[in-house]
PDB file of C-alpha atoms in Angstrom:
ATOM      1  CA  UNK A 181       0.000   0.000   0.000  1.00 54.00           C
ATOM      2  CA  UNK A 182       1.348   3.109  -0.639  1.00 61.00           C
ATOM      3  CA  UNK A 183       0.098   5.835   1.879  1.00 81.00           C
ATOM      4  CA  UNK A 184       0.785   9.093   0.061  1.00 90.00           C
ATOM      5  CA  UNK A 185      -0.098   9.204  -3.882  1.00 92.00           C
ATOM      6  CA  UNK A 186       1.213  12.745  -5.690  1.00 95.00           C
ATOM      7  CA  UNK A 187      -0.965  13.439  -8.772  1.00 96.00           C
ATOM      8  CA  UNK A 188      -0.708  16.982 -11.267  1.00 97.00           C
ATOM      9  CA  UNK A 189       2.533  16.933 -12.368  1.00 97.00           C
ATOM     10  CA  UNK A 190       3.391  17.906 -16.060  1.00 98.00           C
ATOM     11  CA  UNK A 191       5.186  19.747 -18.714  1.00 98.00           C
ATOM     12  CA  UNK A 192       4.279  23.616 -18.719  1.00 98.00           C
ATOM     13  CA  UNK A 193       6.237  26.221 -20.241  1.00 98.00           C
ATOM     14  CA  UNK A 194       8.153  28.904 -18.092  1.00 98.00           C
ATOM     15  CA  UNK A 195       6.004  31.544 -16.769  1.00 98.00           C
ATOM     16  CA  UNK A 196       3.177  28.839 -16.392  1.00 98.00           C
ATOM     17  CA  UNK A 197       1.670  26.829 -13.028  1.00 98.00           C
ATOM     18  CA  UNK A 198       0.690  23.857 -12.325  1.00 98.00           C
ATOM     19  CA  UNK A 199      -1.128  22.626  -9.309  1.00 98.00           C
ATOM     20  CA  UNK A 200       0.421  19.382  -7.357  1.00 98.00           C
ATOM     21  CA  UNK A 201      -1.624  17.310  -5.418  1.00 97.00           C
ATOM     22  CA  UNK A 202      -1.168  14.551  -2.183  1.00 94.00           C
ATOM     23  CA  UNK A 203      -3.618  12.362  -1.400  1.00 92.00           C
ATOM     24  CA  UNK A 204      -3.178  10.515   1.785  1.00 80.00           C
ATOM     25  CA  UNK A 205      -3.782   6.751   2.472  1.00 74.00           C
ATOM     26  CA  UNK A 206      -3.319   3.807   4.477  1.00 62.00           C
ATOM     27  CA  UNK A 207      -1.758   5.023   7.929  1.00 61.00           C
ATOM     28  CA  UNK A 208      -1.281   8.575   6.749  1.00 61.00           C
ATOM     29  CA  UNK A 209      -3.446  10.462   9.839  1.00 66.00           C
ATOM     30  CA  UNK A 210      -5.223  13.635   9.029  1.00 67.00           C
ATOM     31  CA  UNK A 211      -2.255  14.760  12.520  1.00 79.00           C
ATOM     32  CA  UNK A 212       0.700  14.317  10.563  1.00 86.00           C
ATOM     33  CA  UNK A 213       2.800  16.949   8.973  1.00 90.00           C
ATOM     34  CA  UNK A 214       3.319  17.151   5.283  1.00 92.00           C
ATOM     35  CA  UNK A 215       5.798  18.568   3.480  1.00 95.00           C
ATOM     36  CA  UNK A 216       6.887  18.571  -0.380  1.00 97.00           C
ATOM     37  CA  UNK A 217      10.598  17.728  -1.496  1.00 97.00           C
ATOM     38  CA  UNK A 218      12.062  17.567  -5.155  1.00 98.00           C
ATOM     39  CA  UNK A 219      14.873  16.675  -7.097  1.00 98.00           C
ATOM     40  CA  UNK A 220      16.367  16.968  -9.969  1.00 96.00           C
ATOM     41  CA  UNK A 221      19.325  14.819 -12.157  1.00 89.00           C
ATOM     42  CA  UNK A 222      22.860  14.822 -10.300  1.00 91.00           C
ATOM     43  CA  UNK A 223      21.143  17.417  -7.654  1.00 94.00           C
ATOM     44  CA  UNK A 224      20.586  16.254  -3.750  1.00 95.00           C
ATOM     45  CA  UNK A 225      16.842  16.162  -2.716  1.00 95.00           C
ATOM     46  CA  UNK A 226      15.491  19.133  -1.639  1.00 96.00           C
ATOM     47  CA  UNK A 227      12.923  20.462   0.773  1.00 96.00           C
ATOM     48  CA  UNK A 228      10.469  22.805  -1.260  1.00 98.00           C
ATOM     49  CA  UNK A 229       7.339  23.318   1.495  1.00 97.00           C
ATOM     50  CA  UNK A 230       5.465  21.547   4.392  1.00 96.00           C
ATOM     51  CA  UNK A 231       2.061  22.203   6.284  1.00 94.00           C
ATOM     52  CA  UNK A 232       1.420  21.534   9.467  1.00 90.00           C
ATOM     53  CA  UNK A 233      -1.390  19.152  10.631  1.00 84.00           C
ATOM     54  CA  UNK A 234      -3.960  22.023  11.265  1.00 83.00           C
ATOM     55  CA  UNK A 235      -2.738  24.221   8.040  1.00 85.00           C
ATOM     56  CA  UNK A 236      -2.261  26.530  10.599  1.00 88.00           C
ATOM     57  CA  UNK A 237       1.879  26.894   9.793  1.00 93.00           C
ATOM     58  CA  UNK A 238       2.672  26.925   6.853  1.00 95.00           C
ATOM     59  CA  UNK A 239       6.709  26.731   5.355  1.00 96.00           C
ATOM     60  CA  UNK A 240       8.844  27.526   2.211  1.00 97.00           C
ATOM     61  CA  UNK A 241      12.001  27.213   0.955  1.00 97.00           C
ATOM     62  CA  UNK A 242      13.398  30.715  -0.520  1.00 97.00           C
ATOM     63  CA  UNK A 243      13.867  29.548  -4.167  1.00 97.00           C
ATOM     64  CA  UNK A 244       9.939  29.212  -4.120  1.00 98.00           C
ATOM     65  CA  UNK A 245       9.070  32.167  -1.824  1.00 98.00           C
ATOM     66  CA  UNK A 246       6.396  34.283  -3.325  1.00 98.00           C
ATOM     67  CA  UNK A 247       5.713  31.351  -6.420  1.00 98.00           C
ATOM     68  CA  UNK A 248       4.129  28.315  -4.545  1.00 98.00           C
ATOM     69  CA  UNK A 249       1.457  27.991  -1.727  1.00 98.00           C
ATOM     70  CA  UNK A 250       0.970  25.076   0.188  1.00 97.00           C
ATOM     71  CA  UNK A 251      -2.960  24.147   1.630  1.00 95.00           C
ATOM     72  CA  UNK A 252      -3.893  21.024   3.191  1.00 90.00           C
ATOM     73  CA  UNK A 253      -7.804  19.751   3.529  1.00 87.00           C
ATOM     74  CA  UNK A 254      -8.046  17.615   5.967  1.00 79.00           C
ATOM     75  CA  UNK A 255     -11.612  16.270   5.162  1.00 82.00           C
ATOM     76  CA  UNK A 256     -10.202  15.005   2.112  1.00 85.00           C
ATOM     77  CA  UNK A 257      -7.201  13.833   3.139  1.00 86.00           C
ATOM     78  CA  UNK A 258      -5.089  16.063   0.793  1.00 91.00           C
ATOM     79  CA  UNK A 259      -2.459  18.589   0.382  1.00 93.00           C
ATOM     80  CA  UNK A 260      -2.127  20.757  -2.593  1.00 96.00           C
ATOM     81  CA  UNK A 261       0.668  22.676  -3.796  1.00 98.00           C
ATOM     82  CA  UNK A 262      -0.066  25.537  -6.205  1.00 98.00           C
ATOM     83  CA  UNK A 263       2.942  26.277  -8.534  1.00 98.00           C
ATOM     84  CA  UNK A 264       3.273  30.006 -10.179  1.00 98.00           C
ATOM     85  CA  UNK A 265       5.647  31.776 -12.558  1.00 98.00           C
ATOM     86  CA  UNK A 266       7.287  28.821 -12.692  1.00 98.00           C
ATOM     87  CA  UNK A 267      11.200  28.742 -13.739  1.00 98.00           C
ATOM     88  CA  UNK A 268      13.235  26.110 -15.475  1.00 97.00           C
ATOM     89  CA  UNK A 269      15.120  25.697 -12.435  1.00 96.00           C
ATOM     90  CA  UNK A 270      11.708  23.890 -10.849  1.00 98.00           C
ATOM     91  CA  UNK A 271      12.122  21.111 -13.334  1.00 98.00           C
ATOM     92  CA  UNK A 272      12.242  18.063 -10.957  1.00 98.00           C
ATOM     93  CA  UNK A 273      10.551  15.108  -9.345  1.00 98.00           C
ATOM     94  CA  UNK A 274       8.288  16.424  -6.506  1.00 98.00           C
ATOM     95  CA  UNK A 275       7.746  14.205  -3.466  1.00 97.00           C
ATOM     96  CA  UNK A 276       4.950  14.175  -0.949  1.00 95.00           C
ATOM     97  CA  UNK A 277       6.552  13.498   2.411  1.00 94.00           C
ATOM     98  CA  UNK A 278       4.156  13.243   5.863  1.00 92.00           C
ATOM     99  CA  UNK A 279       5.867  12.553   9.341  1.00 89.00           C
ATOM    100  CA  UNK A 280       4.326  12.854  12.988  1.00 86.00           C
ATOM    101  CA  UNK A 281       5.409  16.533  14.639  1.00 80.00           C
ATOM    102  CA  UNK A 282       7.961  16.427  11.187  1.00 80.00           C
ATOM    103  CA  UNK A 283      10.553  19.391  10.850  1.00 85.00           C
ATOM    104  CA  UNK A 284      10.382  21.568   7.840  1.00 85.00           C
ATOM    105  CA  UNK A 285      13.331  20.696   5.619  1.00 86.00           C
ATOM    106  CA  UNK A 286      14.670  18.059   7.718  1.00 90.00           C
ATOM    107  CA  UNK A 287      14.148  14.609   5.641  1.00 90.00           C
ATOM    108  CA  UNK A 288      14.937  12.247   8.291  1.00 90.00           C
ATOM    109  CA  UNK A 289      11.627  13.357  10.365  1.00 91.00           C
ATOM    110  CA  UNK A 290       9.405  12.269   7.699  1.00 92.00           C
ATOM    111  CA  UNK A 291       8.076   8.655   7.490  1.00 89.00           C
ATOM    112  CA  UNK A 292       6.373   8.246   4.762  1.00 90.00           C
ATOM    113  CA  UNK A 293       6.874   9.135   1.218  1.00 92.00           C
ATOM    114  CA  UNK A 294       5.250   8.898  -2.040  1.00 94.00           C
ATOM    115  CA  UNK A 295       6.300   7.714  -5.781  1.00 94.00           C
ATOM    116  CA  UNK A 296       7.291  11.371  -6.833  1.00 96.00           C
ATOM    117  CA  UNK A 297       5.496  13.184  -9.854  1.00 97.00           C
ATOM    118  CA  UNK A 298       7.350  14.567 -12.445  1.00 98.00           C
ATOM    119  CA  UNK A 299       7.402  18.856 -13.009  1.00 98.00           C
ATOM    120  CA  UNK A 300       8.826  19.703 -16.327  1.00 98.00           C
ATOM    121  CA  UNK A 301       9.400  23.373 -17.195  1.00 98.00           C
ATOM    122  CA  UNK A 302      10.724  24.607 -20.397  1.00 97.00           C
ATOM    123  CA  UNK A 303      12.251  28.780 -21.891  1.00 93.00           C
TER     124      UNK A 303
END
């Protein structure tokens, strides 16, 4: 079973958005923190954004500061992430991550993780 499932990814042109999606499943709680990681060929996974479990706190990196916003609807058991003016340099597999009292940016505090979605963004 495979407790998070990302959906929306795509190919968009730069300038474009695209809206990501994480449905939760199996042991995923509607308590757990979720966050969104991505990477790219020859770069180190990276942490992009995370929610906590009330949407109450919400978390970017700086490269996507302004761009993305994060929700999370707990009575569907989902977390979107809304993608604007989007850049080459967010070309990359995106990865729904969710983790009990999880740290923002800190991949070890995350338990479970999803099959990744692919984000393709051309010039």
């Amino acid at each position: 079973q495979v407790p998070l499932v990302e959906s929306g990814g795509g190919s968009v042109q730069a300038g474009g958005s695209l809206r990501l999606s994480c449905a939760f499943s199996g042991r995923i709680l509607s308590r757990y923190f979720i966050g969104w990681f991505r990477q790219s060929p020859g770069a180190e996974r990276e942490f992009v954004s995370s929610v906590d479990w009330s949407g109450g706190s919400k978390y970017y990196a700086d490269s996507v500061k302004g761009r993305f916003t994060i929700s999370r609807d707990n009575a569907k058991n989902t977390v979107s992430l809304q993608m604007n003016a989007l850049k080459p340099e967010d070309t990359a597999v995106y990865y729904c991550a969710a983790g009990l009292s999880a740290m923002p940016g800190l991949e070890y505090s995350y338990t479970y993780w999803g099959q990744g979605t692919q984000v393709a963004v051309s010039s």
